Tab-separated table of C-alpha atoms in Angstrom:
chain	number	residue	atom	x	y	z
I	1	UNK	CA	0.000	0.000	0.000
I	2	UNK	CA	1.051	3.361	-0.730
I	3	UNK	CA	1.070	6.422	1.839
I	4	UNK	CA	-1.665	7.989	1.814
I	5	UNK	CA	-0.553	12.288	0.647
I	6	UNK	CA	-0.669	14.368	3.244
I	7	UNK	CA	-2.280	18.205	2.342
I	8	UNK	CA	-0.849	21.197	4.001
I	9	UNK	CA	-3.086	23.831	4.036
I	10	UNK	CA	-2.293	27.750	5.098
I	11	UNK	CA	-3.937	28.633	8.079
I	12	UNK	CA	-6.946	31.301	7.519
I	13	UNK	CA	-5.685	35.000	9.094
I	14	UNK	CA	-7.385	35.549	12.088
I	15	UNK	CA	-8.083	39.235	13.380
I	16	UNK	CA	-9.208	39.782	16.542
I	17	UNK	CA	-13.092	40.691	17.292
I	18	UNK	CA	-14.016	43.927	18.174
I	19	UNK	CA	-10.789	45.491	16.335
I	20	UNK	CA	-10.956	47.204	12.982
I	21	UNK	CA	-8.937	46.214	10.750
I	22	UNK	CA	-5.840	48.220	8.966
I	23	UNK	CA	-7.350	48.603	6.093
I	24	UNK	CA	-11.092	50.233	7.595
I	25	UNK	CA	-8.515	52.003	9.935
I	26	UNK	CA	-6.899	53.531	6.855
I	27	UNK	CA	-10.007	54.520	5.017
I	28	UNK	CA	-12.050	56.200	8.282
I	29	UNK	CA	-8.991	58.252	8.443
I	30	UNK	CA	-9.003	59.349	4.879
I	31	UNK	CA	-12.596	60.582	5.356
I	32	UNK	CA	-11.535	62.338	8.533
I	33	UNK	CA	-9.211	64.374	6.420
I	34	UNK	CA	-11.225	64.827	3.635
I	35	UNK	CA	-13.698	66.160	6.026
I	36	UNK	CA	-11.337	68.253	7.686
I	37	UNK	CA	-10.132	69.555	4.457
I	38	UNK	CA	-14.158	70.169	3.560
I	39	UNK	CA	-14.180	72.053	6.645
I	40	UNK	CA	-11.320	74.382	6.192
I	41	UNK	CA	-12.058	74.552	2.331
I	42	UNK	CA	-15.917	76.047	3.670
I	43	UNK	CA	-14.610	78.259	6.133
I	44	UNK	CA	-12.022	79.821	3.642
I	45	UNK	CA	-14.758	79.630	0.876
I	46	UNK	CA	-17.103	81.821	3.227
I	47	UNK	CA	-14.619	84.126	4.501
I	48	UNK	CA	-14.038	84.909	0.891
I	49	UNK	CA	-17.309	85.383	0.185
I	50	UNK	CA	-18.148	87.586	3.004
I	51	UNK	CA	-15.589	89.733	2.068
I	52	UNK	CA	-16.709	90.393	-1.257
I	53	UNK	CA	-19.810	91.257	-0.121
I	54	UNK	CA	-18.855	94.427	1.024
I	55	UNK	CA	-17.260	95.891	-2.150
I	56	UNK	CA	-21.067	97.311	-2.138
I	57	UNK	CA	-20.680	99.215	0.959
I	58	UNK	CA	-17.020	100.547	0.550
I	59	UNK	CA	-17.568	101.305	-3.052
I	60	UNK	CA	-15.913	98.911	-4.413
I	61	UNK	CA	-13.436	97.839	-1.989
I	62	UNK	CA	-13.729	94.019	-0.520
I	63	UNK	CA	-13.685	94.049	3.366
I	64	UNK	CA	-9.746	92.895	3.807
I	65	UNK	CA	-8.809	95.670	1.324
I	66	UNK	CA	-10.970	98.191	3.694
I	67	UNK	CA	-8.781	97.003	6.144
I	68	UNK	CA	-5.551	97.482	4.401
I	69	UNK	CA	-6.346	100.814	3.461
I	70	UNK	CA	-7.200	101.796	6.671
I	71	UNK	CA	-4.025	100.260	7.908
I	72	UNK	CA	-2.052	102.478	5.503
I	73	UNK	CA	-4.084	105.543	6.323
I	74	UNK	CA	-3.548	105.110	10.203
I	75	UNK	CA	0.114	104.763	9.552
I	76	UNK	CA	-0.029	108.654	7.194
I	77	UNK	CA	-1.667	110.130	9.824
I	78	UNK	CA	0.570	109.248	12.455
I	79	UNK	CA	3.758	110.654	9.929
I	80	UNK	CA	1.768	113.682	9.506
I	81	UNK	CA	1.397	114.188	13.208
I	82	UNK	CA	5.175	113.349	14.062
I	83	UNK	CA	6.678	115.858	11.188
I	84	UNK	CA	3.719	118.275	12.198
I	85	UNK	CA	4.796	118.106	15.692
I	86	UNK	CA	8.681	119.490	14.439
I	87	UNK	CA	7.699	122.371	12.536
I	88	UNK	CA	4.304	123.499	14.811
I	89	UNK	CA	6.491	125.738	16.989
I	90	UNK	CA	6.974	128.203	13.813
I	91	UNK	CA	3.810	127.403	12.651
I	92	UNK	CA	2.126	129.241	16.013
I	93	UNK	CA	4.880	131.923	16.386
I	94	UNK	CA	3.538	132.690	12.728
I	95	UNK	CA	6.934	132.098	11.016
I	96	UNK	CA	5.303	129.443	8.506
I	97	UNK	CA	1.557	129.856	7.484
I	98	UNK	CA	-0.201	126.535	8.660
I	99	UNK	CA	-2.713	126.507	5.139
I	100	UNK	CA	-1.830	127.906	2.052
I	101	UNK	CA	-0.774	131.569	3.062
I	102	UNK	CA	-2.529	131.991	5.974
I	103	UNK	CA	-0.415	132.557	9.068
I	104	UNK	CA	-0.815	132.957	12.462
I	105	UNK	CA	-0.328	136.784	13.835
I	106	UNK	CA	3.106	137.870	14.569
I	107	UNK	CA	3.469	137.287	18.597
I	108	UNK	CA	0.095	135.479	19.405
I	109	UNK	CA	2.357	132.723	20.339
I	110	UNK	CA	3.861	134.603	23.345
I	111	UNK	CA	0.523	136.256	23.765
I	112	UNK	CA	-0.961	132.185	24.395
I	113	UNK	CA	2.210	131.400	26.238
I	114	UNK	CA	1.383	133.969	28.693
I	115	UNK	CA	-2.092	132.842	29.109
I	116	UNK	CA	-0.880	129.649	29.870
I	117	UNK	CA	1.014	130.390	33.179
I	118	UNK	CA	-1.565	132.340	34.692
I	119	UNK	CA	-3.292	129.200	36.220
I	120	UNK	CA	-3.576	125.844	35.658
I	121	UNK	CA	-7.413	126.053	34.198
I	122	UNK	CA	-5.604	128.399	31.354
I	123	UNK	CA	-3.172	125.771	30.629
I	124	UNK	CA	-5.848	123.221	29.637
I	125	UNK	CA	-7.603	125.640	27.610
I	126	UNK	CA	-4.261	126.403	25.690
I	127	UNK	CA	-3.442	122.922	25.366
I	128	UNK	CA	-7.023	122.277	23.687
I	129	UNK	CA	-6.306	125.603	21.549
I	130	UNK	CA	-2.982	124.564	19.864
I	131	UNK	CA	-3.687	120.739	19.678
I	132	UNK	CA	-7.394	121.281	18.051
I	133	UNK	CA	-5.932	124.437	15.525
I	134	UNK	CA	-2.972	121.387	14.668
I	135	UNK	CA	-5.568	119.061	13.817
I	136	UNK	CA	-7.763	121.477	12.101
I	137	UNK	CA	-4.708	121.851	9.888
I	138	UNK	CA	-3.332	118.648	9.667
I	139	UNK	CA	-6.795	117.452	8.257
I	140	UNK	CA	-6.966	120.430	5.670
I	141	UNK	CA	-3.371	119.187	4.795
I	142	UNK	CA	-4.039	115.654	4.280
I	143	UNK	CA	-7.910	116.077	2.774
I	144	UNK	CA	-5.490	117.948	-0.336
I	145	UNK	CA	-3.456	115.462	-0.621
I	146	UNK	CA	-6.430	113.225	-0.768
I	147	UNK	CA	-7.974	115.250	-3.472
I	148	UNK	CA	-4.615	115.090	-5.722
I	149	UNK	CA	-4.301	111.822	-5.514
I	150	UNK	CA	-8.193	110.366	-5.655
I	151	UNK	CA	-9.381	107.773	-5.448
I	152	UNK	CA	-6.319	106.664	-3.433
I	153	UNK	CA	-6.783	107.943	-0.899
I	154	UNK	CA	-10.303	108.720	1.285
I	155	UNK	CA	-10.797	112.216	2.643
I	156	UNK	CA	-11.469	113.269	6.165
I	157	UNK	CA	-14.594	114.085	7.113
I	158	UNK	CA	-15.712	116.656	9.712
I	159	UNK	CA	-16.959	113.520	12.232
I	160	UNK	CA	-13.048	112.591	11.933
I	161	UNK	CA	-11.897	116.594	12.811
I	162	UNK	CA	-14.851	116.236	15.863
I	163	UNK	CA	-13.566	112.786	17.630
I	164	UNK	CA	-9.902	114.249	17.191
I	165	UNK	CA	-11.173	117.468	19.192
I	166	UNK	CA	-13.215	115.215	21.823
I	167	UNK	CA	-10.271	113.214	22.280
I	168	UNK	CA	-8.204	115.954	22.762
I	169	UNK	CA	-10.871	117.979	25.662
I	170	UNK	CA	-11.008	114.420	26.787
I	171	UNK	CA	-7.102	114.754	27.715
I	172	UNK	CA	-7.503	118.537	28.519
I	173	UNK	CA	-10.191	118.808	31.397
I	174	UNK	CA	-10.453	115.706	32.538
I	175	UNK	CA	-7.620	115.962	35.583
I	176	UNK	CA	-7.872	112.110	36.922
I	177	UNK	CA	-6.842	111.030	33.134
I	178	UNK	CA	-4.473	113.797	33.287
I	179	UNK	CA	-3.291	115.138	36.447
I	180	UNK	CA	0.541	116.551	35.297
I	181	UNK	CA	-0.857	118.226	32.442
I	182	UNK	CA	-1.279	121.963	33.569
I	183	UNK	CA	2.510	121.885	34.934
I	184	UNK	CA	3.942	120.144	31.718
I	185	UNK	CA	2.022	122.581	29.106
I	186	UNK	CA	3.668	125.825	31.572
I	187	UNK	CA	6.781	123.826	31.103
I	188	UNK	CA	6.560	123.971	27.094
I	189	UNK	CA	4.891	127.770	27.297
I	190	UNK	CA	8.018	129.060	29.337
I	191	UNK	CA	10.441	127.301	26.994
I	192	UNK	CA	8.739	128.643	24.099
I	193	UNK	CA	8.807	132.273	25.372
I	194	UNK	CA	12.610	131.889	26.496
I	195	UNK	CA	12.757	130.665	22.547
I	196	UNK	CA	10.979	133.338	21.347
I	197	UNK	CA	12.607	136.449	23.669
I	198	UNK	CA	16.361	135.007	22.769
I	199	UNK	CA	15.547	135.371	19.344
I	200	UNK	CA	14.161	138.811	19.770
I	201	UNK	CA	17.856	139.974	21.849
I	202	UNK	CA	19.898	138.256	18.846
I	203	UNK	CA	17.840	140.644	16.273
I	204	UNK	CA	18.963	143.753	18.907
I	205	UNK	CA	22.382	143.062	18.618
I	206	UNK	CA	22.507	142.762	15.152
I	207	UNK	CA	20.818	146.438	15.180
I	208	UNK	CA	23.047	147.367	17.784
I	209	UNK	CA	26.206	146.263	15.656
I	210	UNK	CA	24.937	147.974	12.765
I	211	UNK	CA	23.777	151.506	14.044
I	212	UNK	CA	27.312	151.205	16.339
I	213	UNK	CA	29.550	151.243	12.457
I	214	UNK	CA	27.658	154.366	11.002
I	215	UNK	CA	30.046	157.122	12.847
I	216	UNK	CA	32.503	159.805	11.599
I	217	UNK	CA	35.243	161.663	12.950
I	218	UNK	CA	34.715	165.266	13.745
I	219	UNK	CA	37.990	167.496	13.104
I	220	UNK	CA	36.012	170.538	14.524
I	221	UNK	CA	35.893	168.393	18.266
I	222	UNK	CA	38.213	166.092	16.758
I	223	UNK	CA	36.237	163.387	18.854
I	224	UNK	CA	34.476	160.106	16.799
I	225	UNK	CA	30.988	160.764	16.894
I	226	UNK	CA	27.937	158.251	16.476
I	227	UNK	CA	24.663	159.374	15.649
I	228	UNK	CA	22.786	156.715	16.376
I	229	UNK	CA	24.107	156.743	19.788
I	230	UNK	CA	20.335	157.479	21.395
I	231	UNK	CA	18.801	154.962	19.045
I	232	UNK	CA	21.833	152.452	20.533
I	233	UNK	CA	21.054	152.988	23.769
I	234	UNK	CA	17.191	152.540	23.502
I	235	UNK	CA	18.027	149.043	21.849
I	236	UNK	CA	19.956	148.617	25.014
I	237	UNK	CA	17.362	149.076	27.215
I	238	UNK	CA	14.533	147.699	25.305
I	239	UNK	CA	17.224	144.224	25.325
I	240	UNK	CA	17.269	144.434	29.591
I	241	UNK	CA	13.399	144.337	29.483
I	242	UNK	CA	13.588	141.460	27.288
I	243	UNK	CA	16.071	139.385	29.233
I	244	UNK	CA	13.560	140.196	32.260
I	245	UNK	CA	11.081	137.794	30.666
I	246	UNK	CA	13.756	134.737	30.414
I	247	UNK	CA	12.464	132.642	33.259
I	248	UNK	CA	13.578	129.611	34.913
I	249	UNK	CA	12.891	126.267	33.344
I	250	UNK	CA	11.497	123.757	35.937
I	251	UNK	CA	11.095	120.027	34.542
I	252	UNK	CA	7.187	119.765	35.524
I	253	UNK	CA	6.188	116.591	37.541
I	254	UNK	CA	6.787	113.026	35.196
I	255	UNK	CA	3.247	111.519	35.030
I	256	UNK	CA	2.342	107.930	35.636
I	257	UNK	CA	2.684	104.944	33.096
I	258	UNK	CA	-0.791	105.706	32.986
I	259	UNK	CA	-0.939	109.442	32.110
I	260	UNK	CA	2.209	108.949	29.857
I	261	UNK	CA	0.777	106.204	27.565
I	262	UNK	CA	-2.487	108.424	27.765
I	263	UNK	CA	-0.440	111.639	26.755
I	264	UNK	CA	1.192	109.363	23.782
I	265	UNK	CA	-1.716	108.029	22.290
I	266	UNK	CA	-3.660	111.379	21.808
I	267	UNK	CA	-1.026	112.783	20.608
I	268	UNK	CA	-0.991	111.218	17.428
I	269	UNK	CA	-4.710	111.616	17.520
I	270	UNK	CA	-5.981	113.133	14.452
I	271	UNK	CA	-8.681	113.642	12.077
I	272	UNK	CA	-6.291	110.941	9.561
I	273	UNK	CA	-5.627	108.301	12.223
I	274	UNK	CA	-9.224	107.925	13.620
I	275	UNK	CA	-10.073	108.043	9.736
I	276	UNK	CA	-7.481	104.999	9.317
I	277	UNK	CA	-9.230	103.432	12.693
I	278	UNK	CA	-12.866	103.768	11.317
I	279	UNK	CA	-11.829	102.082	8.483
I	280	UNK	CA	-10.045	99.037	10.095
I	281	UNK	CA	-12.735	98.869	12.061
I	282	UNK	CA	-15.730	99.260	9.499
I	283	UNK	CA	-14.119	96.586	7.540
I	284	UNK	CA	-13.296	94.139	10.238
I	285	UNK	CA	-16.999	94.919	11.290
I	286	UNK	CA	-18.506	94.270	8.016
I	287	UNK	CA	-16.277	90.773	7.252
I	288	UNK	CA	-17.287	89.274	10.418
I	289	UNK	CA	-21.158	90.117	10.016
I	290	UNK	CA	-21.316	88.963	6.173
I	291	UNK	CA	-19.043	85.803	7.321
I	292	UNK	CA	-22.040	85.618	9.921
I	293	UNK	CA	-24.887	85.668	7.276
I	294	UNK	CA	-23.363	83.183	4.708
I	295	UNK	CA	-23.034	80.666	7.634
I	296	UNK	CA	-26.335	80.955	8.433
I	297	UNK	CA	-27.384	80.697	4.584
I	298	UNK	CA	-25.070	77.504	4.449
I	299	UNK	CA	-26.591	76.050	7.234
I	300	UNK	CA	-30.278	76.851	6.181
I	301	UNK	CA	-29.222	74.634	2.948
I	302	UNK	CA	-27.971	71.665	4.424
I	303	UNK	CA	-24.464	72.048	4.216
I	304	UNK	CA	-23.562	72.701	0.833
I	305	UNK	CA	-20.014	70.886	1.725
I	306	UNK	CA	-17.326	71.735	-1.011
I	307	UNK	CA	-19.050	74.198	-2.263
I	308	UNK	CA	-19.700	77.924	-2.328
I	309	UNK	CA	-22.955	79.884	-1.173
I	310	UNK	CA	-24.450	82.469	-3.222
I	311	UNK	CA	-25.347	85.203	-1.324
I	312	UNK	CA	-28.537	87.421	-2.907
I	313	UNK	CA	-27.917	91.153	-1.962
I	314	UNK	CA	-30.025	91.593	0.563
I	315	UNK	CA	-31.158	94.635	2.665
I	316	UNK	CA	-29.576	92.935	5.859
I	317	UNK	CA	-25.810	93.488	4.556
I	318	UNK	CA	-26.450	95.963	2.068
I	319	UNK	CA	-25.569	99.420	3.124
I	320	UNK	CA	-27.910	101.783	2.010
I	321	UNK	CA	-26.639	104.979	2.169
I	322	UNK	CA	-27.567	108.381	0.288
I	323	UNK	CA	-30.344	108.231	-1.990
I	324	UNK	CA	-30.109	104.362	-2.547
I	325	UNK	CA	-33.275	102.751	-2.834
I	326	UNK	CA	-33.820	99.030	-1.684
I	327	UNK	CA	-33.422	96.786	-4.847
I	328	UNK	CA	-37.420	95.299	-4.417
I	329	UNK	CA	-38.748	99.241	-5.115
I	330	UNK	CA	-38.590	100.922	-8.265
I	331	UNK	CA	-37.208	103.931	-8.926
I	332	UNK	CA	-37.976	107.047	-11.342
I	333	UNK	CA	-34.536	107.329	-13.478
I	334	UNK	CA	-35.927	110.437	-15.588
I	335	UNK	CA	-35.785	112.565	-12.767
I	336	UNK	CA	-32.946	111.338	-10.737
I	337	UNK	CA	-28.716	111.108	-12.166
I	338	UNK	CA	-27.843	107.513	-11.560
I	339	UNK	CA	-23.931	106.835	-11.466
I	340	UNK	CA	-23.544	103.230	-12.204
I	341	UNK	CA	-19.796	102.282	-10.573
I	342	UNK	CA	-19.277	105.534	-9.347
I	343	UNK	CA	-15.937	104.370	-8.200
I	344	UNK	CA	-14.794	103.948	-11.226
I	345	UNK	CA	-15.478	107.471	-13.028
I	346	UNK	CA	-12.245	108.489	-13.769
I	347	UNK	CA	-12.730	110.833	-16.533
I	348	UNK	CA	-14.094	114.054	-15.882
I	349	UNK	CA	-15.579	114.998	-19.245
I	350	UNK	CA	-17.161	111.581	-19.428
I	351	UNK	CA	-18.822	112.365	-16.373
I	352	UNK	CA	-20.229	116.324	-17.270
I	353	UNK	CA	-21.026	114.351	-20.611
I	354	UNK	CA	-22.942	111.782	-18.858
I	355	UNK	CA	-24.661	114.269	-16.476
I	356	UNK	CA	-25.455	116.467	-19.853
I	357	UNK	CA	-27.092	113.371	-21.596
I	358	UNK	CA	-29.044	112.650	-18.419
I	359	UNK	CA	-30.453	116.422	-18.019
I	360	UNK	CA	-31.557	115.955	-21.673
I	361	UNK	CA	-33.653	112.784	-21.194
């Protein structure tokens, strides 16, 4: 008899119960990421969304570029305010006109300097005098250079000027936020007189040195006479009462951190930076209520994973300002001028044209 063959068989691969195997593991995690990514990819497609939204309300500008600008505008007005803060000094004393030609009159700044020392109430008032006549200036500055350059950049508008000047009486008469303030303002005044009076003694002696060279010699005495001797000695004396009102500089009390970082950030203050702050925060604002509203749209339509979400333009994220009418009412065009991208008229003529054509109709 012959042997019977044996078989050898593989043994079946056992896994054991209750544990998923490698290759379920591998494909749940492959639709966590891919739902992760679906997430993300949403989020981003909605932020993008809600930021074009607002090119409506900005006139043209998407909510992030809002933003930017209003970065860049921030950072102009505080330039303007530090190289404004070198050259005020001869801007007050009336040395440079502040607009245009328009200048300050010759002395008012010793005239204000003087006020100032009289009492600590005066010294507020002063301080709210030359900062609000800066501002007033700095905005007439920068809304021309707005104008030349249009439409990069936005102008100032008078509710910018009137935050600048409420920050600034803020600062002025409000003594807990600003308790040094009288004593460092009478520092600045007496410096600025002491300035202003050493300047006025230099423009003596010059006089003096002048009027001193026109003499002759007199054969008839035979003496040198001058004769502008009693002029001279009027100079003279008018120079003693001047070095009479050269007073004593006193470094005024150092505020807190407090009052400091108060004092700092007012000072660049102006009608340009809080322009530059509305518009960071009007665009900031605006993203993160449209990014609000297309959620809420997504969510009303199941999901919409993957994909993007039309937004209609709807009254709730539409700004309607000026004479804008709501898009469900009609509106008369015959009697009205209707500027279609008014952002985008760059032309002048084609604009007068435009407005001719529509005054014809």
């Amino acid at each position: 008899m012959q042997p019977k063959e044996q078989s050898f068989s593989t043994p079946k691969e056992s896994w054991p119960a209750g544990l998923p195997k490698p290759e379920a593991a591998q494909a749940r995690e492959k639709s966590s990421l891919q739902k992760l990514g679906d997430v993300v990819g949403d989020v981003l497609r909605d932020v993008s969304t809600a930021n074009q939204m607002a090119a409506d309300k900005f006139d043209g500008d998407s909510a992030l570029m809002r933003t930017a600008r209003g970065f860049v505008t921030t950072g102009i007005g505080v330039g303007l305010e530090k190289s404004m803060n070198f050259v005020w000094d001869k801007v007050w004393q009336g040395d440079i006109p502040f607009y245009d030609k328009s200048k300050f009159g010759t002395g008012m700044a010793e005239a204000m300097n003087r006020f100032a020392q009289k009492s600590d109430f005066n010294a507020r008032v002063y301080h709210l005098m030359k900062e609000g006549t800066q501002d007033l200036s700095l905005a007439i500055f920068y809304n021309f250079l707005a104008f030349r350059s249009q439409p990069l950049l936005p102008k100032a508008e008078p509710k910018h000027l009137l935050t600048a000047l409420t920050t600034d009486a803020i600062e002025a008469f409000v003594k807990p936020i600003s308790p040094n303030l009288p004593g460092q303002i009478q520092f600045e005044a007496q410096r600025g007189t002491n300035a202003i009076v050493t300047e006025q003694i230099e423009a003596l002696d010059d006089k003096i040195a002048q009027y001193a060279g026109r003499s002759y010699y007199d054969k008839a005495s035979d003496k040198q006479v001058f004769p502008m001797g009693d002029l001279i000695e009027k100079l003279k004396v008018r120079q003693e009462g001047l070095r009479g009102r050269i007073g004593q500089l006193q470094a005024p009390e150092a505020g807190g951190k407090v009052e400091q970082f108060i004092h700092k950030l007012v000072d660049i203050s102006n009608p340009v930076t809080v322009l530059g702050i509305d518009m960071i925060a009007g665009g900031l604002t605006t993203l993160i209520r449209n990014f609000k509203e297309v959620r809420k749209v997504r969510k009303e339509k199941g999901g919409l994973e993957g994909k993007k979400v039309f937004m209609p333009k709807k009254e709730s994220w539409k700004d309607r300002g000026g004479d804008r009418k709501p898009y469900g009412e009609r509106r008369d065009y015959s009697k009205d001028k209707v500027y279609v991208a008014k952002a985008n008229w760059k032309d002048k003529k084609l604009q007068e044209e435009y407005d001719l054509k529509v005054d014809d109709t």
